[in-house]
Amino acid sequence: MAEEKFDAIIVGAGPAGVSAAIVLAKAGINAVVLERGEYPGAKNVQGGILYTKMLDEIIPEFWKGTDPAPLERYITEQKIMLLSKDSAIHIGYKSDKWKGEPHNCYSIVRVHFDRWYAKKAESLGAQIYTGVTVRSLIKQNGKICGVKTSEGDELLADVVIACDGVNSILAQSAGLIDEWRPEEVALAVKETLELEKEKIEERFCLDGNEGTTFEMFGKITEGMLGYGFLYTNKETLSLGVGCKVSHFQKTGITPYDLLENMKQHPILKPLIRGTKTVEYSGHLIPEGGYNSMPPLYADGFLVAGDAAQMVNPSHREGSNLAMTAGKLAAETVVEAKNKGDFSSRALSSYQKKLRQSFIMPDLFDHKDLEEEIESRPELLTDLPEIVSQAAYEYFNVDGRSKREVQSAILKRVFRHRAVRNLIKSELTFKNVMGLFKGAVKGAFKFKSLAKGN
Amino acid sequence: MASVEEKLGTLNFKNDHQSHIAIPDPKICLTQCKDKPCTKVCPAKVYDWVESQKKIVIGYENCIECGAARMICPFNNIKWEPPRGGFGVSYKYG
């Protein structure tokens, strides 16, 4: 396939790439997807929760019809657990509202999903070549005009869309990013655990195809910034944990030991009792967010999905951002094709589209979150233990009067070095001024809102 | 407790005869790098310090292609690129 010329080359058959391929196929654009895995999904790992809305905009009602997506369970319950070394505080939300279609989100087995999604794209006219690793970009007079594979083949196109994931060779080759810093990515490891369908439903109190999700903070990450997760699939559970690469580097904790220790946690152990590990997996998650995003376009070039750091870790969203970004990138290419202009100026409307979507606002609003948490290490090290101890005393009946117990709890909490440090770090001039500014701004906003009505 | 070797045993690999990982200057590992974070952070234990050989031995056949190796070496001494098309790990669940 040397020296073939396409309108567009998409690198990577993940959610971003396949979404772009579908939009381009529908518009009759001659595009090809190059995937390095033996099959789409072979290299991909996700927790994985898939949000409905964004895929629905690309494949309407993908959950039903003659060829529905391979979904595991629709999620009706979401739980957060704060774990200390031997206890857990649960916060959760379960709703009947999530039983009705369209469901808010589903648990998926990512490889099954990716294979289906790629087939769907092919049935709509997209071309996907698997087993093709792209090594670099071909540039002519500063404009990107194709790709070179690991076998030395050259493929040419008016535009290349890089959807090649967190280890984006292409964004690097285009000179848009350097290597990620260890602070900008998290490393997650996961096990897929087999368990009979009935047992899953009984153990997690699920009705039929309902599913539940757990996000777990505290002791299990050993003071590193990250969290564990447990999701219910049809006949498997997904159990994993992810922390910042820089924290793994600093602590020297090995990811597989972290996962193994988590499996031994007294609160989690009964939840995964009797399961059999059918797969171990590991992947990087780009968590630098807005602050780490590369330029999203160049002459003849667009970047979408993980390759562009489009992940909102605090809401465990990523694949949905990738789908919308892939779609918007493809729409930009369609416009460019109509104008016959693939310059960076013409492609810059991609960025505008992203700003008008939920992607940029979400990434912008969460851009400093991880840094804020990291600047207060007590939140990760001491706080889970303090809160858990307070809960223990509160619920434990030991003959003391409630009055005594409560004042003992408060005393201990507020005398704790970690809590004092936290309070001290919040009581800065900047924060007080910020609070004041916020109040004034809020008051004005409220006034103008009232006028508007 | 399941070891990392047992965990890796759940995976399918199609191995290339050539490694996709290299350590350009093995001297740095011996003389400058005390902590050797690659031996700890890698989730597939690809990097192993072998005292008798005084070097890091790379088990590229076990690489699950997360890419963490690209950024964990404090001396930028690991060259990692994705395996050639069709080679490497193939997840069944992912």
Coordinates of C-alpha atoms in Angstrom, one line a residue:
Chain A
M1 CA 0.0 0.0 0.0
A2 CA 2.9 2.3 -0.7
E3 CA 2.1 5.9 -1.8
E4 CA -1.6 5.7 -1.4
K5 CA -3.4 9.0 -1.1
F6 CA -6.4 9.6 1.1
D7 CA -8.4 12.6 2.2
A8 CA -7.7 11.8 5.8
I9 CA -5.7 9.3 7.8
I10 CA -6.8 8.5 11.3
V11 CA -4.2 6.9 13.6
G12 CA -5.7 4.7 16.3
A13 CA -9.0 2.7 16.3
G14 CA -10.1 3.7 19.8
P15 CA -13.2 5.8 20.7
A16 CA -11.7 9.0 19.2
G17 CA -10.5 7.4 16.0
V18 CA -13.5 5.3 15.3
S19 CA -15.9 8.2 16.0
A20 CA -14.0 10.3 13.6
A21 CA -14.1 7.5 11.0
I22 CA -17.8 7.2 11.3
V23 CA -18.5 10.9 10.8
L24 CA -16.1 11.0 7.8
A25 CA -17.6 7.8 6.3
K26 CA -21.1 9.3 6.5
A27 CA -19.9 12.4 4.8
G28 CA -18.3 10.3 2.0
I29 CA -14.7 11.4 2.7
N30 CA -12.0 8.9 1.7
A31 CA -10.4 8.1 5.0
V32 CA -8.5 5.2 6.5
V33 CA -7.9 4.2 10.2
L34 CA -4.6 2.7 11.1
E35 CA -4.5 0.5 14.2
R36 CA -1.4 -1.0 15.6
G37 CA -3.1 -3.8 17.5
E38 CA -4.0 -7.2 15.9
Y39 CA -7.6 -6.1 16.2
P40 CA -9.2 -2.9 17.4
G41 CA -9.1 -2.8 21.2
A42 CA -6.1 -5.1 21.5
K43 CA -4.0 -2.4 23.1
N44 CA -6.8 -0.7 25.0
V45 CA -7.7 -0.7 28.6
Q46 CA -10.6 1.1 30.4
G47 CA -12.1 0.8 33.9
G48 CA -14.6 0.9 32.2
I49 CA -17.7 3.1 32.4
L50 CA -19.1 4.3 29.1
Y51 CA -21.4 7.3 29.2
T52 CA -24.4 7.1 26.9
K53 CA -25.0 10.6 25.7
M54 CA -21.9 11.1 23.5
L55 CA -22.1 7.8 21.7
D56 CA -25.8 8.2 21.2
E57 CA -25.0 11.4 19.2
I58 CA -22.8 9.3 16.8
I59 CA -24.7 6.0 16.8
P60 CA -28.3 6.8 17.8
E61 CA -29.8 4.2 20.2
F62 CA -26.7 2.1 20.1
W63 CA -28.0 -0.1 22.9
K64 CA -30.8 -1.6 20.9
G65 CA -31.7 -2.8 17.4
T66 CA -30.3 -5.7 15.5
D67 CA -26.6 -5.0 16.3
P68 CA -26.5 -3.5 19.7
A69 CA -23.3 -2.5 21.4
P70 CA -21.8 -5.2 23.7
L71 CA -22.7 -3.5 27.0
E72 CA -22.3 -5.2 30.3
R73 CA -24.7 -3.6 32.9
Y74 CA -26.5 -0.3 33.1
I75 CA -25.4 1.6 36.2
T76 CA -28.0 2.4 38.7
E77 CA -25.8 2.9 41.7
Q78 CA -22.6 4.8 42.3
K79 CA -20.7 4.5 45.5
I80 CA -17.7 6.2 46.9
M81 CA -15.8 4.6 49.7
L82 CA -13.2 6.1 52.0
L83 CA -11.1 3.3 53.3
S84 CA -8.9 3.3 56.4
K85 CA -6.8 0.2 57.1
D86 CA -9.7 -1.8 58.5
S87 CA -12.9 0.3 57.9
A88 CA -14.9 2.1 55.3
I89 CA -17.2 5.1 55.1
H90 CA -19.7 4.7 52.2
I91 CA -21.4 7.5 50.3
G92 CA -23.6 6.4 47.5
Y93 CA -26.5 7.2 45.3
K94 CA -28.9 4.7 43.8
S95 CA -31.9 5.7 41.7
D96 CA -34.7 4.1 39.9
K97 CA -34.4 7.0 37.4
W98 CA -31.4 5.3 36.0
K99 CA -33.4 2.2 35.2
G100 CA -35.1 3.8 32.2
E101 CA -33.7 4.3 28.8
P102 CA -31.5 6.0 27.8
H103 CA -29.4 4.8 30.7
N104 CA -26.9 7.3 32.1
C105 CA -23.9 5.0 31.7
Y106 CA -22.9 1.3 31.3
S107 CA -20.1 -0.9 32.4
I108 CA -18.2 -2.2 29.4
V109 CA -15.5 -4.7 28.6
R110 CA -13.4 -2.4 26.6
V111 CA -12.0 -4.9 24.0
H112 CA -15.5 -6.2 23.2
F113 CA -16.7 -2.7 22.9
D114 CA -13.9 -1.5 20.6
R115 CA -14.3 -4.5 18.3
W116 CA -18.0 -3.8 17.9
Y117 CA -17.5 -0.1 17.4
A118 CA -14.9 -0.7 14.7
K119 CA -17.2 -3.2 12.9
K120 CA -20.0 -0.7 13.1
A121 CA -17.8 1.9 11.5
E122 CA -16.9 -0.5 8.8
S123 CA -20.5 -1.3 8.1
L124 CA -21.0 2.4 7.6
G125 CA -18.3 2.5 5.0
A126 CA -15.1 3.2 7.1
Q127 CA -11.8 1.5 6.2
I128 CA -9.8 0.1 9.1
Y129 CA -6.3 -1.5 8.7
T130 CA -5.1 -3.4 11.8
G131 CA -1.6 -4.5 12.7
V132 CA -0.1 -1.2 11.4
T133 CA 2.1 0.8 13.7
V134 CA 2.7 4.4 12.6
R135 CA 6.2 5.5 13.4
S136 CA 6.3 9.1 12.2
L137 CA 4.7 11.9 10.2
I138 CA 5.6 12.9 6.7
K139 CA 6.0 16.6 6.3
Q140 CA 6.4 18.7 3.2
N141 CA 7.1 22.5 3.5
G142 CA 6.1 22.4 7.1
K143 CA 2.7 20.9 6.3
I144 CA 1.9 17.4 7.5
C145 CA 0.9 15.3 4.6
G146 CA 1.1 11.6 5.6
V147 CA 2.5 8.9 7.8
K148 CA 5.2 6.4 7.8
T149 CA 4.6 2.9 9.2
S150 CA 7.1 0.6 11.1
E151 CA 7.4 -1.4 7.9
G152 CA 8.5 1.7 6.0
D153 CA 5.3 2.1 4.0
E154 CA 4.2 5.7 3.3
L155 CA 0.6 6.8 3.2
L156 CA -0.3 10.3 2.1
A157 CA -3.3 12.4 3.0
D158 CA -4.6 16.0 3.2
V159 CA -5.0 15.7 6.9
V160 CA -3.8 13.3 9.7
I161 CA -6.0 12.9 12.8
A162 CA -3.9 11.7 15.7
C163 CA -6.0 9.5 18.0
D164 CA -3.1 7.3 19.0
G165 CA -3.7 7.5 22.7
V166 CA -1.7 8.5 25.7
N167 CA 1.6 7.5 24.2
S168 CA 1.0 9.7 21.2
I169 CA 4.0 9.2 18.9
L170 CA 2.3 11.5 16.4
A171 CA 1.8 14.5 18.6
Q172 CA 5.5 14.2 19.4
S173 CA 6.4 13.7 15.8
A174 CA 4.5 16.8 14.9
G175 CA 6.5 18.7 17.5
L176 CA 3.3 19.6 19.5
I177 CA 4.4 17.8 22.7
D178 CA 7.6 16.7 24.3
E179 CA 7.5 13.7 26.6
W180 CA 4.8 13.8 29.2
R181 CA 6.2 14.5 32.7
P182 CA 5.5 11.9 35.4
E183 CA 3.2 14.4 37.1
E184 CA 0.9 14.6 34.0
V185 CA 0.0 10.9 33.8
A186 CA -1.4 8.2 36.1
L187 CA -0.6 4.6 35.9
A188 CA -3.5 2.2 36.5
V189 CA -3.4 -1.6 36.9
K190 CA -6.5 -3.7 36.8
E191 CA -7.7 -7.3 37.1
T192 CA -10.8 -8.7 35.4
L193 CA -12.3 -11.2 37.9
E194 CA -14.7 -13.9 36.8
L195 CA -17.7 -14.6 38.9
E196 CA -21.1 -16.2 38.2
K197 CA -23.8 -13.8 37.1
E198 CA -26.2 -14.7 39.9
K199 CA -23.5 -14.3 42.5
I200 CA -22.7 -10.8 41.2
E201 CA -26.4 -9.8 41.3
E202 CA -26.8 -11.2 44.8
R203 CA -23.6 -9.9 46.2
F204 CA -24.2 -6.3 45.0
C205 CA -28.0 -6.3 45.4
L206 CA -28.6 -5.9 41.7
D207 CA -31.9 -6.5 39.8
G208 CA -31.2 -8.2 36.5
N209 CA -28.9 -6.2 34.4
E210 CA -28.4 -3.4 36.8
G211 CA -24.8 -2.5 37.7
T212 CA -23.0 -0.7 40.4
T213 CA -19.7 1.2 40.7
F214 CA -17.3 1.8 43.6
E215 CA -14.6 4.4 43.7
M216 CA -12.3 3.9 46.6
F217 CA -10.1 6.5 48.3
G218 CA -7.8 6.4 51.3
K219 CA -5.5 3.7 52.6
I220 CA -5.4 1.6 49.5
T221 CA -3.3 4.2 47.6
E222 CA -0.7 4.4 50.4
G223 CA -0.7 8.2 50.4
M224 CA -0.3 8.5 46.7
L225 CA -2.8 10.6 44.7
G226 CA -5.2 8.2 43.0
Y227 CA -8.1 5.9 43.6
G228 CA -9.2 2.3 43.3
F229 CA -12.3 1.2 41.5
L230 CA -14.6 -1.8 41.4
Y231 CA -17.2 -2.1 38.6
T232 CA -19.7 -4.9 38.0
N233 CA -19.9 -6.4 34.5
K234 CA -22.2 -9.2 33.5
E235 CA -20.0 -12.1 34.5
T236 CA -16.9 -10.4 35.6
L237 CA -15.8 -7.6 38.0
S238 CA -13.3 -5.0 37.1
L239 CA -11.0 -4.2 40.0
G240 CA -8.2 -1.7 39.7
V241 CA -6.2 1.1 41.1
G242 CA -4.4 4.1 39.6
C243 CA -2.0 6.6 41.0
K244 CA 0.2 9.3 39.6
V245 CA 3.4 8.1 37.9
S246 CA 5.4 10.6 39.9
H247 CA 4.0 9.2 43.1
F248 CA 4.9 5.6 42.1
Q249 CA 8.4 7.0 41.3
K250 CA 8.7 8.7 44.6
T251 CA 7.4 6.0 46.9
G252 CA 8.9 3.0 45.0
I253 CA 5.6 1.1 45.6
T254 CA 5.1 -1.4 42.8
P255 CA 1.7 -1.2 41.1
Y256 CA 1.0 -5.0 41.2
D257 CA 1.7 -5.1 45.0
L258 CA -0.6 -2.1 45.4
L259 CA -3.3 -4.0 43.6
E260 CA -2.6 -7.2 45.5
N261 CA -2.8 -5.4 48.8
M262 CA -6.0 -3.8 47.8
K263 CA -7.5 -7.3 47.1
Q264 CA -6.5 -8.2 50.7
H265 CA -8.3 -5.2 52.3
P266 CA -10.8 -6.6 54.8
I267 CA -13.7 -4.5 53.4
L268 CA -13.0 -5.5 49.8
K269 CA -12.1 -9.1 50.3
P270 CA -15.6 -10.4 50.7
L271 CA -16.7 -8.5 47.6
I272 CA -14.3 -10.4 45.4
R273 CA -14.4 -13.7 47.2
G274 CA -14.4 -16.8 45.0
T275 CA -13.4 -14.9 41.9
K276 CA -10.9 -16.0 39.3
T277 CA -8.5 -13.6 37.7
V278 CA -9.0 -13.9 34.0
E279 CA -6.8 -10.9 32.9
Y280 CA -4.3 -8.5 34.3
S281 CA -3.9 -5.2 32.5
G282 CA -2.1 -1.8 32.9
H283 CA -2.4 1.5 31.1
L284 CA -1.5 5.1 31.5
I285 CA -4.1 7.7 32.0
P286 CA -3.4 11.3 30.9
E287 CA -4.3 13.4 33.9
G288 CA -2.6 16.6 33.2
G289 CA -5.8 17.9 31.8
Y290 CA -6.2 21.5 30.5
N291 CA -2.7 22.6 31.7
S292 CA -1.1 19.8 29.7
M293 CA -3.0 19.9 26.5
P294 CA -0.9 20.2 23.4
P295 CA -1.8 22.6 20.5
L296 CA -4.7 20.7 19.0
Y297 CA -4.1 21.5 15.4
A298 CA -1.3 22.2 12.9
D299 CA -1.1 22.4 9.1
G300 CA -2.8 19.1 8.0
F301 CA -3.0 17.8 11.5
L302 CA -5.5 17.4 14.4
V303 CA -5.2 15.7 17.8
A304 CA -8.1 14.1 19.7
G305 CA -8.7 11.9 22.8
D306 CA -6.0 10.7 25.2
A307 CA -3.3 12.0 22.8
A308 CA -4.6 15.5 23.7
Q309 CA -5.0 14.8 27.4
M310 CA -8.8 14.9 27.1
V311 CA -9.6 13.1 30.4
N312 CA -11.5 14.3 33.4
P313 CA -10.2 12.0 36.1
S314 CA -12.3 13.4 38.9
H315 CA -15.4 12.3 37.1
R316 CA -13.8 9.2 35.6
E317 CA -14.6 10.5 32.1
G318 CA -12.4 10.0 29.1
S319 CA -13.8 7.7 26.4
N320 CA -16.8 10.0 26.1
L321 CA -14.6 13.1 25.7
A322 CA -12.6 11.1 23.1
M323 CA -15.8 10.3 21.1
T324 CA -17.0 13.9 21.0
A325 CA -13.5 15.2 20.2
G326 CA -13.2 12.6 17.4
K327 CA -16.6 13.6 16.0
L328 CA -15.7 17.3 16.1
A329 CA -12.3 16.7 14.5
A330 CA -14.0 14.9 11.7
E331 CA -16.6 17.6 11.2
T332 CA -13.7 20.1 11.0
V333 CA -12.1 17.9 8.3
V334 CA -15.4 17.8 6.3
E335 CA -15.5 21.6 6.4
A336 CA -11.9 21.8 5.4
K337 CA -12.5 19.4 2.5
N338 CA -15.4 21.5 1.2
K339 CA -13.2 24.6 1.3
G340 CA -10.2 22.7 0.0
D341 CA -8.1 24.2 2.7
F342 CA -6.3 22.1 5.3
S343 CA -4.1 24.8 6.7
S344 CA -3.9 25.3 10.5
R345 CA -6.0 28.3 10.0
A346 CA -8.8 26.4 8.5
L347 CA -8.5 23.6 11.0
S348 CA -8.5 26.0 14.0
S349 CA -12.3 25.8 14.1
Y350 CA -11.7 22.4 15.8
Q351 CA -10.6 24.3 18.9
K352 CA -13.7 26.5 18.7
K353 CA -15.9 23.5 18.5
L354 CA -14.2 22.0 21.5
R355 CA -14.8 25.2 23.5
Q356 CA -18.5 25.2 22.6
S357 CA -18.8 21.6 23.7
F358 CA -18.6 20.3 27.3
I359 CA -15.0 19.2 26.8
M360 CA -13.0 22.5 27.2
P361 CA -15.2 23.9 30.0
D362 CA -14.9 20.6 32.0
L363 CA -11.2 20.4 31.6
F364 CA -10.7 24.0 32.4
D365 CA -12.8 23.9 35.5
H366 CA -10.8 20.9 36.9
K367 CA -7.4 22.0 35.8
D368 CA -5.9 22.7 39.2
L369 CA -7.7 20.1 41.2
E370 CA -4.9 17.5 41.4
E371 CA -2.4 20.2 42.2
E372 CA -4.6 21.5 45.0
I373 CA -4.9 18.1 46.5
E374 CA -1.2 17.4 46.1
S375 CA -0.4 20.6 48.0
R376 CA -2.3 19.2 51.0
P377 CA -0.7 15.7 51.4
E378 CA -2.6 15.3 54.7
L379 CA -5.8 14.7 52.7
L380 CA -4.2 11.5 51.4
T381 CA -2.2 10.3 54.3
D382 CA -3.9 11.2 57.6
L383 CA -7.4 12.3 56.9
P384 CA -9.0 8.9 56.0
E385 CA -7.7 7.5 59.3
I386 CA -8.9 10.5 61.3
V387 CA -12.4 10.5 59.8
S388 CA -12.7 6.7 60.1
Q389 CA -11.7 6.8 63.8
A390 CA -14.3 9.6 64.4
A391 CA -17.0 7.5 62.8
Y392 CA -16.0 4.5 64.9
E393 CA -16.3 6.4 68.1
Y394 CA -19.5 8.0 67.0
F395 CA -21.2 4.7 66.3
N396 CA -19.6 2.7 69.1
V397 CA -21.5 2.5 72.4
D398 CA -19.1 2.3 75.3
G399 CA -20.9 3.6 78.3
R400 CA -19.8 7.2 78.0
S401 CA -22.6 9.8 77.5
K402 CA -23.1 11.0 73.9
R403 CA -22.0 14.5 75.0
E404 CA -18.7 13.1 76.2
V405 CA -18.1 11.1 73.1
Q406 CA -18.9 14.0 70.8
S407 CA -16.6 16.4 72.5
A408 CA -13.8 13.8 72.6
I409 CA -14.2 13.3 68.9
L410 CA -14.1 17.0 68.1
K411 CA -11.1 17.6 70.4
R412 CA -9.1 14.8 68.9
V413 CA -9.9 15.9 65.3
F414 CA -9.1 19.5 65.8
R415 CA -6.0 18.8 67.9
H416 CA -4.6 16.5 65.3
R417 CA -1.4 17.9 63.7
A418 CA -2.7 17.1 60.1
V419 CA -6.0 18.9 60.6
R420 CA -4.2 21.9 62.1
N421 CA -1.9 22.0 59.1
L422 CA -4.8 21.8 56.8
I423 CA -6.7 24.6 58.5
K424 CA -3.5 26.7 58.7
S425 CA -2.9 26.3 55.0
E426 CA -6.4 27.5 54.2
L427 CA -6.2 30.6 56.4
T428 CA -4.0 32.6 54.0
F429 CA -4.6 36.2 53.0
K430 CA -5.2 35.1 49.4
N431 CA -7.9 32.7 50.5
V432 CA -9.7 35.2 52.7
M433 CA -9.6 37.8 49.9
G434 CA -10.8 35.1 47.5
L435 CA -13.7 34.4 49.8
F436 CA -14.6 38.1 50.0
K437 CA -14.3 38.6 46.2
G438 CA -16.4 35.5 45.6
A439 CA -19.1 36.8 48.0
V440 CA -19.2 40.2 46.3
K441 CA -19.3 38.7 42.8
G442 CA -22.0 36.3 43.9
A443 CA -24.1 39.1 45.2
F444 CA -23.8 41.1 42.0
K445 CA -24.7 38.0 40.0
F446 CA -27.7 37.3 42.1
K447 CA -28.8 40.9 41.7
S448 CA -28.5 40.9 38.0
L449 CA -30.3 37.5 37.8
A450 CA -33.1 38.9 39.9
K451 CA -33.3 41.9 37.5
G452 CA -33.4 39.6 34.5
N453 CA -36.5 37.9 35.9
Chain B
M1 CA -1.0 -13.8 47.0
A2 CA -0.7 -13.8 43.2
S3 CA 2.8 -12.8 41.9
V4 CA 3.2 -10.5 38.9
E5 CA 4.4 -13.5 36.9
E6 CA 1.1 -15.2 37.6
K7 CA -0.8 -12.0 36.6
L8 CA 1.2 -11.8 33.4
G9 CA 0.3 -15.4 32.7
T10 CA -3.3 -14.3 32.0
L11 CA -2.1 -12.4 28.9
N12 CA -1.6 -13.2 25.2
F13 CA 1.6 -12.0 23.6
K14 CA 2.9 -12.2 20.1
N15 CA 6.5 -11.5 20.4
D16 CA 8.7 -9.9 17.8
H17 CA 12.3 -11.2 17.5
Q18 CA 13.6 -7.7 18.1
S19 CA 13.1 -5.7 21.2
H20 CA 11.0 -2.4 21.1
I21 CA 12.8 -1.3 24.3
A22 CA 16.5 -0.2 24.7
I23 CA 18.7 1.3 27.3
P24 CA 21.1 3.4 25.2
D25 CA 23.8 3.8 27.9
P26 CA 23.9 0.9 30.4
K27 CA 26.8 2.6 32.2
I28 CA 24.4 5.2 33.6
C29 CA 22.4 2.5 35.4
L30 CA 25.5 1.2 37.0
T31 CA 27.3 4.4 38.0
Q32 CA 24.6 7.1 38.4
C33 CA 21.2 5.6 39.0
K34 CA 20.8 4.6 42.6
D35 CA 17.1 4.1 42.9
K36 CA 16.4 2.4 39.6
P37 CA 12.7 3.4 39.5
C38 CA 12.2 1.4 36.4
T39 CA 12.5 -1.8 38.4
K40 CA 9.7 -0.7 40.6
V41 CA 7.2 1.4 38.6
C42 CA 6.9 -1.0 35.6
P43 CA 3.6 -2.9 36.1
A44 CA 5.0 -5.9 34.2
K45 CA 8.4 -6.1 35.9
V46 CA 10.1 -5.7 32.5
Y47 CA 13.2 -4.1 34.0
D48 CA 15.3 -6.2 36.3
W49 CA 18.6 -5.3 37.8
V50 CA 20.9 -8.4 37.6
E51 CA 23.7 -8.0 40.1
S52 CA 25.9 -10.6 38.5
Q53 CA 25.8 -8.8 35.1
K54 CA 25.7 -5.4 36.7
K55 CA 23.0 -4.2 34.3
I56 CA 19.3 -3.9 33.8
V57 CA 18.0 -6.9 31.8
I58 CA 14.9 -6.0 29.7
G59 CA 12.2 -8.6 29.5
Y60 CA 10.5 -6.9 26.6
E61 CA 8.4 -10.0 25.9
N62 CA 6.4 -9.2 29.1
C63 CA 5.7 -5.6 28.2
I64 CA 2.1 -4.6 28.5
E65 CA 2.7 -1.4 26.6
C66 CA 1.5 1.1 29.2
G67 CA 4.4 3.4 28.2
A68 CA 5.4 4.5 31.8
A69 CA 9.0 3.6 30.9
R70 CA 9.0 6.6 28.6
M71 CA 9.0 8.9 31.6
I72 CA 10.2 7.1 34.7
C73 CA 13.9 7.0 34.0
P74 CA 15.5 10.0 35.7
F75 CA 18.3 10.0 33.2
N76 CA 16.1 9.6 30.2
N77 CA 17.9 6.4 29.4
I78 CA 15.0 4.2 28.3
K79 CA 14.1 4.2 24.7
W80 CA 10.6 2.8 24.4
E81 CA 8.5 2.7 21.2
P82 CA 5.4 0.7 20.4
P83 CA 6.1 -2.8 19.0
R84 CA 5.9 -3.2 15.2
G85 CA 2.4 -3.6 13.8
G86 CA 0.5 -6.7 15.1
F87 CA 3.2 -7.6 17.7
G88 CA 3.1 -7.3 21.5
V89 CA 0.3 -7.7 24.0
S90 CA -3.3 -8.4 22.9
Y91 CA -5.9 -7.9 25.6
K92 CA -9.0 -10.0 25.6
Y93 CA -11.0 -7.8 28.1
G94 CA -8.9 -4.6 28.4

